[in-house]
Amino acid sequence: MPPLSRSVHEEMSKRLNAAREDLLGAVRARTTADEGDAPSIGPLAHEAQGDDRNTAEMIGHDEVHLAEHDANTLHEIDVALGKLEAGGAGICESCGREIPDARLLATPTVRTCTECQDRIEKETHTGRGPSM
Ligand SMILES: [Zn+2]
């Protein structure tokens, strides 16, 4: 038997697809705005004449960082949607137990139960996480 009830499955699917649309819309809006000739990047923008290259590099770095974050979020959403379709959603990837419906609905991209997430976060904070 699949662990998810049909209603939870449908609700997660709806939320994941909505989150996906939001994210793609935000990326698209930012990409379109960047094509304008007066980007409102903040106080640094009007100092650009002084040292174009450094400022441009800083702005570029910020945008790359945002794009990576968006790409990661999009990946999480796609993974969650894939699991919904394949029937693996709602099962903790770490211990194999069922994830409570409320947790799934609050954060449809979760992959682990609360206990495992706590443990993983502690491990990450003690230096076993990805290097900066
Ligand atoms: Zn678990």
PDB file of C-alpha atoms and ligand atoms in Angstrom:
ATOM      1  CA  MET A   1       0.000   0.000   0.000  1.00  0.00           C
ATOM      2  CA  PRO A   2       1.275   3.449  -0.809  1.00  0.00           C
ATOM      3  CA  PRO A   3       1.978   5.417   2.360  1.00  0.00           C
ATOM      4  CA  LEU A   4       0.235   8.543   1.130  1.00  0.00           C
ATOM      5  CA  SER A   5      -3.490   8.982   1.008  1.00  0.00           C
ATOM      6  CA  ARG A   6      -4.827  10.216  -2.294  1.00  0.00           C
ATOM      7  CA  SER A   7      -5.749  13.620  -0.855  1.00  0.00           C
ATOM      8  CA  VAL A   8      -2.264  14.177   0.616  1.00  0.00           C
ATOM      9  CA  HIS A   9      -0.710  13.049  -2.654  1.00  0.00           C
ATOM     10  CA  GLU A  10      -2.832  15.490  -4.642  1.00  0.00           C
ATOM     11  CA  GLU A  11      -2.218  18.351  -2.230  1.00  0.00           C
ATOM     12  CA  MET A  12       1.555  17.824  -2.319  1.00  0.00           C
ATOM     13  CA  SER A  13       1.512  17.645  -6.090  1.00  0.00           C
ATOM     14  CA  LYS A  14      -0.473  20.875  -6.236  1.00  0.00           C
ATOM     15  CA  ARG A  15       1.895  22.662  -3.846  1.00  0.00           C
ATOM     16  CA  LEU A  16       5.038  21.421  -5.543  1.00  0.00           C
ATOM     17  CA  ASN A  17       3.807  22.488  -8.954  1.00  0.00           C
ATOM     18  CA  ALA A  18       2.788  25.889  -7.569  1.00  0.00           C
ATOM     19  CA  ALA A  19       6.201  26.307  -5.926  1.00  0.00           C
ATOM     20  CA  ARG A  20       7.842  25.347  -9.210  1.00  0.00           C
ATOM     21  CA  GLU A  21       5.819  27.947 -11.111  1.00  0.00           C
ATOM     22  CA  ASP A  22       6.635  30.602  -8.499  1.00  0.00           C
ATOM     23  CA  LEU A  23      10.321  29.870  -8.696  1.00  0.00           C
ATOM     24  CA  LEU A  24      10.439  29.849 -12.481  1.00  0.00           C
ATOM     25  CA  GLY A  25       8.408  33.057 -12.542  1.00  0.00           C
ATOM     26  CA  ALA A  26      10.808  34.746 -10.123  1.00  0.00           C
ATOM     27  CA  VAL A  27      13.838  33.630 -12.119  1.00  0.00           C
ATOM     28  CA  ARG A  28      12.218  34.829 -15.320  1.00  0.00           C
ATOM     29  CA  ALA A  29      11.320  38.200 -13.783  1.00  0.00           C
ATOM     30  CA  ARG A  30      14.867  38.697 -12.548  1.00  0.00           C
ATOM     31  CA  THR A  31      16.372  37.674 -15.871  1.00  0.00           C
ATOM     32  CA  THR A  32      14.108  40.112 -17.692  1.00  0.00           C
ATOM     33  CA  ALA A  33      14.944  42.920 -15.253  1.00  0.00           C
ATOM     34  CA  ASP A  34      18.665  42.299 -15.746  1.00  0.00           C
ATOM     35  CA  GLU A  35      18.293  43.119 -19.422  1.00  0.00           C
ATOM     36  CA  GLY A  36      17.340  46.709 -18.569  1.00  0.00           C
ATOM     37  CA  ASP A  37      20.075  49.369 -18.669  1.00  0.00           C
ATOM     38  CA  ALA A  38      19.588  50.584 -15.076  1.00  0.00           C
ATOM     39  CA  PRO A  39      19.720  47.645 -12.705  1.00  0.00           C
ATOM     40  CA  SER A  40      18.788  48.632  -9.162  1.00  0.00           C
ATOM     41  CA  ILE A  41      21.433  46.647  -7.368  1.00  0.00           C
ATOM     42  CA  GLY A  42      21.691  49.062  -4.432  1.00  0.00           C
ATOM     43  CA  PRO A  43      24.272  51.640  -3.299  1.00  0.00           C
ATOM     44  CA  LEU A  44      27.056  50.007  -5.296  1.00  0.00           C
ATOM     45  CA  ALA A  45      25.322  50.615  -8.614  1.00  0.00           C
ATOM     46  CA  HIS A  46      26.200  54.311  -8.906  1.00  0.00           C
ATOM     47  CA  GLU A  47      29.836  53.710  -7.978  1.00  0.00           C
ATOM     48  CA  ALA A  48      30.325  51.587 -11.033  1.00  0.00           C
ATOM     49  CA  GLN A  49      32.138  54.357 -12.947  1.00  0.00           C
ATOM     50  CA  GLY A  50      34.969  54.324 -10.399  1.00  0.00           C
ATOM     51  CA  ASP A  51      35.990  50.733 -10.938  1.00  0.00           C
ATOM     52  CA  ASP A  52      33.722  48.994 -13.377  1.00  0.00           C
ATOM     53  CA  ARG A  53      35.419  45.674 -13.269  1.00  0.00           C
ATOM     54  CA  ASN A  54      35.406  45.019  -9.537  1.00  0.00           C
ATOM     55  CA  THR A  55      31.810  46.080  -9.146  1.00  0.00           C
ATOM     56  CA  ALA A  56      30.720  44.047 -12.122  1.00  0.00           C
ATOM     57  CA  GLU A  57      32.436  41.018 -10.667  1.00  0.00           C
ATOM     58  CA  MET A  58      30.715  41.483  -7.329  1.00  0.00           C
ATOM     59  CA  ILE A  59      27.310  41.851  -8.939  1.00  0.00           C
ATOM     60  CA  GLY A  60      27.999  38.883 -11.162  1.00  0.00           C
ATOM     61  CA  HIS A  61      28.967  36.782  -8.182  1.00  0.00           C
ATOM     62  CA  ASP A  62      25.726  37.656  -6.377  1.00  0.00           C
ATOM     63  CA  GLU A  63      23.680  36.621  -9.369  1.00  0.00           C
ATOM     64  CA  VAL A  64      25.506  33.349  -9.743  1.00  0.00           C
ATOM     65  CA  HIS A  65      24.870  32.633  -6.080  1.00  0.00           C
ATOM     66  CA  LEU A  66      21.148  33.316  -6.431  1.00  0.00           C
ATOM     67  CA  ALA A  67      20.959  31.185  -9.540  1.00  0.00           C
ATOM     68  CA  GLU A  68      22.600  28.289  -7.727  1.00  0.00           C
ATOM     69  CA  HIS A  69      20.153  28.592  -4.867  1.00  0.00           C
ATOM     70  CA  ASP A  70      17.246  28.639  -7.294  1.00  0.00           C
ATOM     71  CA  ALA A  71      18.664  25.683  -9.166  1.00  0.00           C
ATOM     72  CA  ASN A  72      18.949  23.732  -5.914  1.00  0.00           C
ATOM     73  CA  THR A  73      15.399  24.586  -4.919  1.00  0.00           C
ATOM     74  CA  LEU A  74      14.129  23.604  -8.334  1.00  0.00           C
ATOM     75  CA  HIS A  75      16.026  20.338  -8.067  1.00  0.00           C
ATOM     76  CA  GLU A  76      14.444  19.630  -4.667  1.00  0.00           C
ATOM     77  CA  ILE A  77      11.008  20.255  -6.138  1.00  0.00           C
ATOM     78  CA  ASP A  78      11.693  18.021  -9.132  1.00  0.00           C
ATOM     79  CA  VAL A  79      12.982  15.247  -6.886  1.00  0.00           C
ATOM     80  CA  ALA A  80       9.874  15.511  -4.710  1.00  0.00           C
ATOM     81  CA  LEU A  81       7.592  15.448  -7.762  1.00  0.00           C
ATOM     82  CA  GLY A  82       9.465  12.457  -9.126  1.00  0.00           C
ATOM     83  CA  LYS A  83       9.029  10.625  -5.843  1.00  0.00           C
ATOM     84  CA  LEU A  84       5.344  11.458  -5.791  1.00  0.00           C
ATOM     85  CA  GLU A  85       4.981   9.892  -9.237  1.00  0.00           C
ATOM     86  CA  ALA A  86       7.169   6.908  -8.449  1.00  0.00           C
ATOM     87  CA  GLY A  87       5.413   6.267  -5.135  1.00  0.00           C
ATOM     88  CA  GLY A  88       8.397   6.919  -2.876  1.00  0.00           C
ATOM     89  CA  ALA A  89       7.096  10.126  -1.318  1.00  0.00           C
ATOM     90  CA  GLY A  90       6.258  10.165   2.373  1.00  0.00           C
ATOM     91  CA  ILE A  91       9.042   7.752   3.347  1.00  0.00           C
ATOM     92  CA  CYS A  92      12.065   8.980   5.281  1.00  0.00           C
ATOM     93  CA  GLU A  93      15.157   8.526   3.108  1.00  0.00           C
ATOM     94  CA  SER A  94      17.280   7.980   6.163  1.00  0.00           C
ATOM     95  CA  CYS A  95      15.355   5.545   8.356  1.00  0.00           C
ATOM     96  CA  GLY A  96      12.559   4.369   6.041  1.00  0.00           C
ATOM     97  CA  ARG A  97       9.735   5.311   8.355  1.00  0.00           C
ATOM     98  CA  GLU A  98       6.658   7.187   7.216  1.00  0.00           C
ATOM     99  CA  ILE A  99       6.804  10.964   7.351  1.00  0.00           C
ATOM    100  CA  PRO A 100       3.691  12.462   8.981  1.00  0.00           C
ATOM    101  CA  ASP A 101       1.184  14.032   6.572  1.00  0.00           C
ATOM    102  CA  ALA A 102       1.358  17.370   8.384  1.00  0.00           C
ATOM    103  CA  ARG A 103       5.113  17.573   7.799  1.00  0.00           C
ATOM    104  CA  LEU A 104       4.732  16.636   4.147  1.00  0.00           C
ATOM    105  CA  LEU A 105       2.072  19.251   3.610  1.00  0.00           C
ATOM    106  CA  ALA A 106       4.027  21.956   5.442  1.00  0.00           C
ATOM    107  CA  THR A 107       7.170  21.234   3.394  1.00  0.00           C
ATOM    108  CA  PRO A 108       6.421  19.032   0.383  1.00  0.00           C
ATOM    109  CA  THR A 109      10.123  18.748  -0.470  1.00  0.00           C
ATOM    110  CA  VAL A 110      11.123  17.088   2.820  1.00  0.00           C
ATOM    111  CA  ARG A 111      12.943  13.784   2.417  1.00  0.00           C
ATOM    112  CA  THR A 112      13.380  12.768   6.026  1.00  0.00           C
ATOM    113  CA  CYS A 113      11.378  12.519   9.222  1.00  0.00           C
ATOM    114  CA  THR A 114      11.835  15.105  11.970  1.00  0.00           C
ATOM    115  CA  GLU A 115      14.210  12.941  14.003  1.00  0.00           C
ATOM    116  CA  CYS A 116      16.488  12.249  11.061  1.00  0.00           C
ATOM    117  CA  GLN A 117      16.473  15.875   9.992  1.00  0.00           C
ATOM    118  CA  ASP A 118      17.508  16.929  13.515  1.00  0.00           C
ATOM    119  CA  ARG A 119      20.309  14.393  13.478  1.00  0.00           C
ATOM    120  CA  ILE A 120      21.473  15.418   9.995  1.00  0.00           C
ATOM    121  CA  GLU A 121      21.445  19.094  10.948  1.00  0.00           C
ATOM    122  CA  LYS A 122      23.547  18.393  14.030  1.00  0.00           C
ATOM    123  CA  GLU A 123      26.021  16.433  11.939  1.00  0.00           C
ATOM    124  CA  THR A 124      26.182  19.292   9.445  1.00  0.00           C
ATOM    125  CA  HIS A 125      26.822  21.831  12.195  1.00  0.00           C
ATOM    126  CA  THR A 126      29.664  19.787  13.626  1.00  0.00           C
ATOM    127  CA  GLY A 127      31.591  20.024  10.375  1.00  0.00           C
ATOM    128  CA  ARG A 128      30.474  16.977   8.440  1.00  0.00           C
ATOM    129  CA  GLY A 129      28.479  19.074   6.011  1.00  0.00           C
ATOM    130  CA  PRO A 130      29.549  20.460   2.660  1.00  0.00           C
ATOM    131  CA  SER A 131      32.644  22.659   2.847  1.00  0.00           C
ATOM    132  CA  MET A 132      32.164  26.384   2.330  1.00  0.00           C
TER     133      MET A 132
HETATM  134 ZN    ZN B   1      13.880   9.130   9.576  1.00  0.00          ZN
END
